[in-house]
Tab-separated table of C-alpha atoms and ligand atoms in Angstrom:
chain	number	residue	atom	x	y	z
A	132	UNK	CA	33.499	35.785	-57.818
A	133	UNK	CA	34.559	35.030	-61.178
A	134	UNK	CA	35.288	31.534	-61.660
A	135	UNK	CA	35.985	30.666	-65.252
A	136	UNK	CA	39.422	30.422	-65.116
A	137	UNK	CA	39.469	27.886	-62.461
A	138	UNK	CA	37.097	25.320	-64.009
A	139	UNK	CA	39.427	22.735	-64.191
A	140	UNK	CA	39.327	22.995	-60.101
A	141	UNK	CA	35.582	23.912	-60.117
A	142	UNK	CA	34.727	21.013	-57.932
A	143	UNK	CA	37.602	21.653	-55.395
A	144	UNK	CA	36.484	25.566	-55.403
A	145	UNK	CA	33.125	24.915	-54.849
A	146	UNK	CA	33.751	22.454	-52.229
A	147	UNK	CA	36.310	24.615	-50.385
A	148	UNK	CA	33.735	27.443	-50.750
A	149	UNK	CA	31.180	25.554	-49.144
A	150	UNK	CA	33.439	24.476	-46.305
A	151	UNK	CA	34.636	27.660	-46.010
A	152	UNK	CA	31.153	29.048	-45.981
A	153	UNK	CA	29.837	26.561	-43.196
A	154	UNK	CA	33.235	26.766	-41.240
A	155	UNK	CA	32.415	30.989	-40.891
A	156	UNK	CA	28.615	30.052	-40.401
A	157	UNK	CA	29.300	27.407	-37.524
A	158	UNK	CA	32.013	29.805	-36.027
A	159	UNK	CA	29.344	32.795	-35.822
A	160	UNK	CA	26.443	30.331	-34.424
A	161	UNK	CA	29.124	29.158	-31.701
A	162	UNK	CA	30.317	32.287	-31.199
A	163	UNK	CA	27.232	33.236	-29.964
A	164	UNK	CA	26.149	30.856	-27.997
A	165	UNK	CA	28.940	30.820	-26.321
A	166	UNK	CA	29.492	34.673	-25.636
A	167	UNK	CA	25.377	34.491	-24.630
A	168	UNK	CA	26.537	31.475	-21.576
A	169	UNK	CA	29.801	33.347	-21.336
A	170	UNK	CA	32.043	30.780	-21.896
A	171	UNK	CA	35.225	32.549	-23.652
A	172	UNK	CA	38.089	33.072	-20.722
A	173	UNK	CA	41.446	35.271	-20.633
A	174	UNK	CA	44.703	34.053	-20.219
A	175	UNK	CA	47.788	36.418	-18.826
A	176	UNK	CA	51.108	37.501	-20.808
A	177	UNK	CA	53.466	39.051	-17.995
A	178	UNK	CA	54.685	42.222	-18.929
A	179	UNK	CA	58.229	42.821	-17.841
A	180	UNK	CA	60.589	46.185	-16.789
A	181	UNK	CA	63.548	45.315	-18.953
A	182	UNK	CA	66.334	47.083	-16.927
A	183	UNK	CA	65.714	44.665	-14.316
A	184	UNK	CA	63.360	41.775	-15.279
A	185	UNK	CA	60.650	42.257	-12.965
A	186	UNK	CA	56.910	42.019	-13.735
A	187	UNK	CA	54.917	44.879	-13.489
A	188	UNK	CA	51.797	43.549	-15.184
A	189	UNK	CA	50.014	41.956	-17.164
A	190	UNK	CA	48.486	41.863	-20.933
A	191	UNK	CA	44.401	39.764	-20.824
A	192	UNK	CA	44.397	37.571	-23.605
A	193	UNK	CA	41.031	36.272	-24.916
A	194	UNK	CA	41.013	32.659	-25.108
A	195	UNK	CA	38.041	30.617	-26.307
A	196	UNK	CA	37.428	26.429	-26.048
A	197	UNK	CA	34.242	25.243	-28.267
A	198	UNK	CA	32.596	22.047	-27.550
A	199	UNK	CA	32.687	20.929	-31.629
A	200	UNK	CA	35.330	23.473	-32.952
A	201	UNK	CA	37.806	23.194	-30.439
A	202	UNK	CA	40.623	25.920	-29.686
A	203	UNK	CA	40.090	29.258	-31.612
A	204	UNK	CA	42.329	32.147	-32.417
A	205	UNK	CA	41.496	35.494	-31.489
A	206	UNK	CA	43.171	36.214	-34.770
A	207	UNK	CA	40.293	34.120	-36.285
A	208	UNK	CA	37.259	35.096	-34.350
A	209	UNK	CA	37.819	38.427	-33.352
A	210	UNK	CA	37.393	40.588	-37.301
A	211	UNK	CA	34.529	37.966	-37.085
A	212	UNK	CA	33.090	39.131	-33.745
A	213	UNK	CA	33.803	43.046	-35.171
A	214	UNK	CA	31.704	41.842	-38.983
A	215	UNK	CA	29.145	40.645	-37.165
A	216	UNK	CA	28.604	43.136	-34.337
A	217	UNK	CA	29.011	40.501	-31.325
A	218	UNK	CA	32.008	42.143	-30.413
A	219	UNK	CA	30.257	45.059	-28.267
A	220	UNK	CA	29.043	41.772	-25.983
A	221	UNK	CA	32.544	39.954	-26.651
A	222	UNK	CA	34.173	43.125	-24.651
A	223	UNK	CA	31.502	43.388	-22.214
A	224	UNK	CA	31.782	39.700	-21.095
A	225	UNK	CA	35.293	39.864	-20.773
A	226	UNK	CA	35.476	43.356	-18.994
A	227	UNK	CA	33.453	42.112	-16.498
A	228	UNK	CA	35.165	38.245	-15.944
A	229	UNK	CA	38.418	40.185	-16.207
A	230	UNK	CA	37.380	43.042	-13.178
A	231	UNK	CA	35.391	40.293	-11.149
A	232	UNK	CA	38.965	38.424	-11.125
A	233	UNK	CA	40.700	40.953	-10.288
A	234	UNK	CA	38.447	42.412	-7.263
A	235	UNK	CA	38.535	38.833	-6.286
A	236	UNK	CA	42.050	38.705	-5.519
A	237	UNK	CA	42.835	42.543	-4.014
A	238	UNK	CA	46.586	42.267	-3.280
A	239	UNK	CA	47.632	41.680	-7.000
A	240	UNK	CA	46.618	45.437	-7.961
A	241	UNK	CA	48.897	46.414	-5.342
A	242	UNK	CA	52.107	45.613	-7.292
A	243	UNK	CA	50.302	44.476	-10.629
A	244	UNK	CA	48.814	46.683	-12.876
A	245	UNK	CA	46.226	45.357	-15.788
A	246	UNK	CA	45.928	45.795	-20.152
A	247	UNK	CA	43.103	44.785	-21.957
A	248	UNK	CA	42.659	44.922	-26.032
A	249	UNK	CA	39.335	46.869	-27.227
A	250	UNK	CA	38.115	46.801	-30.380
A	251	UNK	CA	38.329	50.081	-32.306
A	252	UNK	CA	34.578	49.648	-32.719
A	253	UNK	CA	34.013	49.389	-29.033
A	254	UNK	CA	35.683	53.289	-28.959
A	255	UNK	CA	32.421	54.004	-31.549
A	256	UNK	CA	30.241	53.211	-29.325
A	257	UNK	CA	28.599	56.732	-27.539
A	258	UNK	CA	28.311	55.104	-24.364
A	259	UNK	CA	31.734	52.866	-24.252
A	260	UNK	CA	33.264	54.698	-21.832
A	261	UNK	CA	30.193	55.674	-19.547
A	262	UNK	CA	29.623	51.651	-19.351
A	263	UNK	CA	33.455	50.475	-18.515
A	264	UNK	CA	33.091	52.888	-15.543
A	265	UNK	CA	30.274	51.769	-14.027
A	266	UNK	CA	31.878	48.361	-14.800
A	267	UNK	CA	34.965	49.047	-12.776
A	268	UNK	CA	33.104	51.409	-9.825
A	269	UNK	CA	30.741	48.647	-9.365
A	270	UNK	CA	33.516	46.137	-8.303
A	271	UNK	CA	35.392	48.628	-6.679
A	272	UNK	CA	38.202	48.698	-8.374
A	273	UNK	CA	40.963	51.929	-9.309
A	274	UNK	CA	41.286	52.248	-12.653
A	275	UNK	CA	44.536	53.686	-12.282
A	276	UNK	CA	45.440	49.854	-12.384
A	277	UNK	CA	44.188	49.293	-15.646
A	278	UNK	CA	45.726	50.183	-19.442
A	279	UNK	CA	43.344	49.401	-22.535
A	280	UNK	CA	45.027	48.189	-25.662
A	281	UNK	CA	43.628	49.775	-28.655
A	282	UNK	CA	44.843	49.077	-32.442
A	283	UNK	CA	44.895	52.339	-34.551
A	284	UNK	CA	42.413	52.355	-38.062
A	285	UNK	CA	42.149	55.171	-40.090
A	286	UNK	CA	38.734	56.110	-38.033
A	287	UNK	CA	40.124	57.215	-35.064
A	288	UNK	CA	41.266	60.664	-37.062
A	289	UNK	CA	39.328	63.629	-35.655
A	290	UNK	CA	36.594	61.343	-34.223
A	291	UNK	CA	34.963	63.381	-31.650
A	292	UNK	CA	33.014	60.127	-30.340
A	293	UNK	CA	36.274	58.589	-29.963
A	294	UNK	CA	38.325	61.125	-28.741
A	295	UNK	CA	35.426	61.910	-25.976
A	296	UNK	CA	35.392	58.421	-25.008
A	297	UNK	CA	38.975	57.833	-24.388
A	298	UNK	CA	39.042	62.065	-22.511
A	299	UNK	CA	36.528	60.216	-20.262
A	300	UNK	CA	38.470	56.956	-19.549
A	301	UNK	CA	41.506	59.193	-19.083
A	302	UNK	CA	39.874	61.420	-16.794
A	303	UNK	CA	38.910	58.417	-14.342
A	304	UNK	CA	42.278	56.895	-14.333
A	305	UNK	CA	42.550	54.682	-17.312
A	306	UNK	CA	46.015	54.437	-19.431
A	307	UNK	CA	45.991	54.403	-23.078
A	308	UNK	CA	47.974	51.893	-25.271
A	309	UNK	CA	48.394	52.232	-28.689
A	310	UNK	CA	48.453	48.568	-29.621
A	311	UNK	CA	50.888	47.212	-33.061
A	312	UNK	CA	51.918	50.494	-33.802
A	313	UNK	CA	54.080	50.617	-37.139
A	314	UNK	CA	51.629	48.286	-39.501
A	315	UNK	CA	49.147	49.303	-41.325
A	316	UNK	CA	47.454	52.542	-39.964
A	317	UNK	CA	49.400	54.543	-36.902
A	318	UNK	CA	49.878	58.082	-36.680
A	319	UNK	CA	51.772	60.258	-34.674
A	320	UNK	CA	49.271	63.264	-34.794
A	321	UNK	CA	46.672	60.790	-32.821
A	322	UNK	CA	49.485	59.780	-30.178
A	323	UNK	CA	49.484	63.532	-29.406
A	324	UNK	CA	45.873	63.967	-29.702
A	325	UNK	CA	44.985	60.794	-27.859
A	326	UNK	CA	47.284	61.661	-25.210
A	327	UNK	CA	48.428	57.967	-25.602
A	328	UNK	CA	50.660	56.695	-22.384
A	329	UNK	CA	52.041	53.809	-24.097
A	330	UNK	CA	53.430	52.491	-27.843
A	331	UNK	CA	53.264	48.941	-28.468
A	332	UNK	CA	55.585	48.310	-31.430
A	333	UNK	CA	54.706	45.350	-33.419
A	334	UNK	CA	56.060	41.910	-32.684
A	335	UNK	CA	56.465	42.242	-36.790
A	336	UNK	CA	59.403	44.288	-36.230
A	337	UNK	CA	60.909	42.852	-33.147
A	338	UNK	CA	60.981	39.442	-34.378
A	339	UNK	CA	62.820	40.399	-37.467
A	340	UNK	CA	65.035	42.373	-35.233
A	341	UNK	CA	68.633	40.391	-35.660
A	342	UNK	CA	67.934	39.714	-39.747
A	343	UNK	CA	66.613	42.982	-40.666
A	344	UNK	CA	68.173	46.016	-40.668
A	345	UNK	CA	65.053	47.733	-41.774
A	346	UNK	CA	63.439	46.228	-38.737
A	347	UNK	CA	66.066	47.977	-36.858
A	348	UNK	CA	65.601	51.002	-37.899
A	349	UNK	CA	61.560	51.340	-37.467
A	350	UNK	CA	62.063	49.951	-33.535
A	351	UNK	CA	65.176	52.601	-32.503
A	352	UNK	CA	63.127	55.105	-33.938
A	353	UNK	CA	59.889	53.504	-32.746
A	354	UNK	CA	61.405	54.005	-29.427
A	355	UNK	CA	62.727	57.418	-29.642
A	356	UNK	CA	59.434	59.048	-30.857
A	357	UNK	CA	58.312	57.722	-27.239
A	358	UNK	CA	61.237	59.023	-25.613
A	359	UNK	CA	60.483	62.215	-27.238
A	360	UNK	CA	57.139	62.057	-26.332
A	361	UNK	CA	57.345	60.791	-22.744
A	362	UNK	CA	54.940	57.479	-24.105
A	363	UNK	CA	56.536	54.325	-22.375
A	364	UNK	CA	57.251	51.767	-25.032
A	365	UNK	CA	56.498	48.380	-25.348
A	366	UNK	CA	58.134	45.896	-27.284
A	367	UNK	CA	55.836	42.488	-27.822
A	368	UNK	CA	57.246	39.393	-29.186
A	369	UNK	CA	60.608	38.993	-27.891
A	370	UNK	CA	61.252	35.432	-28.475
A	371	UNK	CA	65.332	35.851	-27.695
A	372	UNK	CA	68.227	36.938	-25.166
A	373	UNK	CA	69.668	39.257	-28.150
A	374	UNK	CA	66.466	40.842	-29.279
A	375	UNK	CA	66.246	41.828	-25.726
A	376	UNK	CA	69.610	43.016	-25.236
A	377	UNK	CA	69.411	45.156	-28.442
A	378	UNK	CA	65.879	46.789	-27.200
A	379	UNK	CA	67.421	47.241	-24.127
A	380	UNK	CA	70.373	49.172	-25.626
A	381	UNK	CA	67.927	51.246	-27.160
A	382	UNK	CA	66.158	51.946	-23.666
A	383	UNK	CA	62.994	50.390	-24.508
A	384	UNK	CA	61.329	50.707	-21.073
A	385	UNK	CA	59.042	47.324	-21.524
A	386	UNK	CA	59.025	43.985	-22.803
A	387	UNK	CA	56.698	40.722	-23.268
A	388	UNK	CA	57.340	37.707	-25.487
A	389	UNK	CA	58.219	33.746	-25.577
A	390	UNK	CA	61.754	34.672	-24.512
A	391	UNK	CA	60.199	35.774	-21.171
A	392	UNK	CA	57.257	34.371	-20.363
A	393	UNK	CA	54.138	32.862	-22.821
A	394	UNK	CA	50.402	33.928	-21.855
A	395	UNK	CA	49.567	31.537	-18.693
A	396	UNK	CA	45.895	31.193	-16.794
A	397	UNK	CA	45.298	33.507	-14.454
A	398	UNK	CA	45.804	31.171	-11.428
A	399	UNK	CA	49.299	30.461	-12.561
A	400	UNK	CA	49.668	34.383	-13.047
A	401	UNK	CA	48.907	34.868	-9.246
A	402	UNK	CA	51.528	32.442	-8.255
A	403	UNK	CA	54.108	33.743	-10.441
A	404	UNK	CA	53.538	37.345	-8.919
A	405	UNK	CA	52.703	36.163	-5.579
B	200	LIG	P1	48.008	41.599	-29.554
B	200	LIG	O1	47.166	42.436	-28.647
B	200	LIG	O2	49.053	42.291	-30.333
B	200	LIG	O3	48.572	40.455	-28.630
B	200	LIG	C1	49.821	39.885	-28.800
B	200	LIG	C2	49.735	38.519	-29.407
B	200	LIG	O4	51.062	38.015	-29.554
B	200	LIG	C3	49.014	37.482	-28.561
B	200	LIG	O5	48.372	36.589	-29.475
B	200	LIG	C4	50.150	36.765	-27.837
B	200	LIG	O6	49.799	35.459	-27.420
B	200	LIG	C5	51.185	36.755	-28.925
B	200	LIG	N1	52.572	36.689	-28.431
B	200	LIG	C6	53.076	37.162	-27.268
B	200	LIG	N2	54.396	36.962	-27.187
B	200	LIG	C7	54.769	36.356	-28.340
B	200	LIG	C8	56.044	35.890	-28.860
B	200	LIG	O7	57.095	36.014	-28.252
B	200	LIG	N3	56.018	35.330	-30.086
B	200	LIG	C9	54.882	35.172	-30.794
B	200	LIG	N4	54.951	34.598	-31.995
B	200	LIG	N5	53.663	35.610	-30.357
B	200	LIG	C10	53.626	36.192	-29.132
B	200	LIG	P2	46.895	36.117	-29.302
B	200	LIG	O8	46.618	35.844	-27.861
B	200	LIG	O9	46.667	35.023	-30.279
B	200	LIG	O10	46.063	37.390	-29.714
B	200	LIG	C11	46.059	37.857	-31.015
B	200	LIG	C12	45.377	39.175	-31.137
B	200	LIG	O11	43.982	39.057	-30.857
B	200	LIG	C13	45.884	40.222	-30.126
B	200	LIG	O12	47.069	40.812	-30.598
B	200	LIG	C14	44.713	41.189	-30.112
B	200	LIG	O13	44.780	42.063	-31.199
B	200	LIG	C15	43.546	40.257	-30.272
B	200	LIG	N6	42.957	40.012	-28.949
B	200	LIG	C16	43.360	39.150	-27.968
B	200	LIG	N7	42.554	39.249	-26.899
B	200	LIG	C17	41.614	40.188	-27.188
B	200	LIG	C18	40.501	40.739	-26.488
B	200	LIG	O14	40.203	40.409	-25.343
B	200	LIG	N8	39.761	41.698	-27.144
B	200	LIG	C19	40.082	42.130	-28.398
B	200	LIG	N9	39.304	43.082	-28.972
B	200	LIG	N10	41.117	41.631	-29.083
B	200	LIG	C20	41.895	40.675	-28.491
B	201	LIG	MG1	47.470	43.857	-27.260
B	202	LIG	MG1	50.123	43.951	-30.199
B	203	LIG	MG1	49.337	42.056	-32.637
C-alpha cells in the first residue's frame, strides 16, 4: 500500500488497518471453530409460482450466530470461507444439516422441492459430485427434490472438472440453477452447455425494476432467453405488488423476495407449507 498521501490520516489508517486486520483474523479463527462444532444453521426463503402464489419450494440460506462477533453476513464470510479454503467444509456441514432436516420431516418433499447455493470452488473439486451423492443416498433422499444454486465466474468456461461434476449431479436427479445471472460474469454458451434448468436474474435488476428502464430491459429479455431456452426463470428480490405484476406480465414463471415472504427458520417453513 502506498501511504504517503494520506499522512495527515496516518494514525486513523493505521488504526483502521489494524482493526480491519484483526476483524478478518478473528472472523477466520471463529469461522473455524465454529464450522469444526458445526454451529452455522440455514434459514428458508419460500419460493413462489407467480401465476398463482403458491409455494413450491424453498431457497437454504446460510445463517451464522458467533458467541463474540454476533450475526454475520454470508455476504461477509462466505469470499472469506472461499480465500481461505474452509468453504469445501462450510458446504459439507450444511449439505448434510440441510438433508438430515429434510429426511427428518418426509412429507415436505412431497409438495416442496429444495435449492442450495455452492460455491463455484466446490464445482472444482474432482470428487464434489461423487460426495453430495453419497450425501443424499445415505439419508435416503431423491434428489429430484433438490436444485443447487451456483453463481457463474469466468472458470466455469470449458472446465471439464466442472462440467463432469454437474453431468453427474444431473444424471442422479439434481437441477441446476444459475444463480445472479446478468452481473458480472454469465454466459449464455454455459446455460447451453451446462444444461442449466433454471436462471436466477439478479435482485440488482428487479429492484430497480419501476425506476429503470435499463433494468427493464435486461429482465424481459432475461426472461425470454429462458423462454427460448425452456430454463424456468427466477426473479429474486421482489420487494413490491408492481414489480411483481410487471414480471408477471412478462411470464416470469418464479418469484422470491420481501414482497412475498423474507427467509424464515426452518420450523416456521414447515408450518407455513404444512
Ligand atoms: P443469493 O443466493 O443471491 O441469495 C439471495 C439473497 O437475497 C439472500 O441474502 C436473501 O436473504 C436476500 N433477499 C431475498 N429476498 C430479498 C428482497 O426482497 N430484498 C432484499 N434486499 N434481499 C432479499 P443472504 O441470505 O444474505 O445471502 C447472500 C448471499 O450469500 C447469497 O446470495 C449467496 O450467494 C450466499 N449464500 C447464502 N447461503 C449460502 C450457502 O449456503 N452457501 C454458499 N456458498 N453461499 C451462500
Ligand atoms: Mg441463491
Ligand atoms: Mg441470487
Ligand atoms: Mg445474490
Amino acid at each position: 500500500h502506498s501511504v504517503t498521501h494520506l499522512s495527515g490520516n496516518w494514525a486513523t489508517f493505521t488504526d483502521s488497518l489494524k482493526n480491519n486486520h484483526a476483524h478478518q483474523l478473528s472472523l477466520i479463527t471463529q469461522l473455524t471453530d465454529d464450522i469444526q462444532l458445526e454451529k452455522l444453521h440455514f434459514h428458508i426463503q419460500p419460493q413462489v409460482n407467480l401465476a398463482d402464489r403458491s409455494i413450491i419450494g424453498g431457497e437454504v440460506l446460510i445463517r451464522w450466530h458467533n458467541q463474540y462477533l454476533g450475526q454475520v453476513s454470508p455476504a461477509e464470510f462466505i469470499p472469506l470461507a472461499e480465500q481461505t479454503g474452509l468453504i469445501y467444509k462450510l458446504t459439507d456441514m450444511l449439505l448434510e444439516k440441510v438433508f438430515h432436516w429434510a429426511s427428518e420431516h418426509p412429507r415436505l418433499l412431497e409438495t416442496q422441492r429444495l435449492s442450495v447455493n455452492i460455491s463455484a470452488l466446490d464445482l472444482l473439486q474432482e470428487d464434489f459430485a461423487k460426495r453430495v451423492i453419497k450425501q443424499i443416498q445415505s439419508h435416503q433422499l431423491s434428489a429430484k427434490k433438490f436444485t443447487i444454486e451456483i453463481t457463474e465466474t469466468s472458470v466455469f468456461q470449458n472446465n471439464d472438472i466442472v462440467h463432469n461434476n454437474v453431468k453427474l449431479l444431473h444424471r442422479t436427479g439434481f437441477k441446476l440453477a444459475i444463480d445472479d445471472f446478468g452481473v458480472g460474469y454469465s454466459s449464455m454458451q454455459n446455460l447451453v452447455s451446462l444444461e442449466t434448468d433454471e436462471l436466477k436474474i439478479d435482485q440488482f435488476f428487479v429492484m430497480n425494476l419501476l425506476n429503470d428502464p435499463q433494468s427493464q430491459t435486461l429482465c424481459r429479455n432475461m426472461i425470454d432467453l429462458s423462454k427460448a431456452l425452456t430454463i424456468i426463470s427466477v426473479a429474486e428480490g421482489i420487494e413490491s405488488e408492481e414489480v411483481l405484476q410487471l414480471l408477471l406480465q412478462w411470464q416470469c414463471q418464479v418469484g422470491q423476495g420481501y414482497h412475498l415472504y423474507r427467509p424464515m427458520t426452518p420450523t416456521d417453513y414447515l408450518t407455513l407449507v404444512g
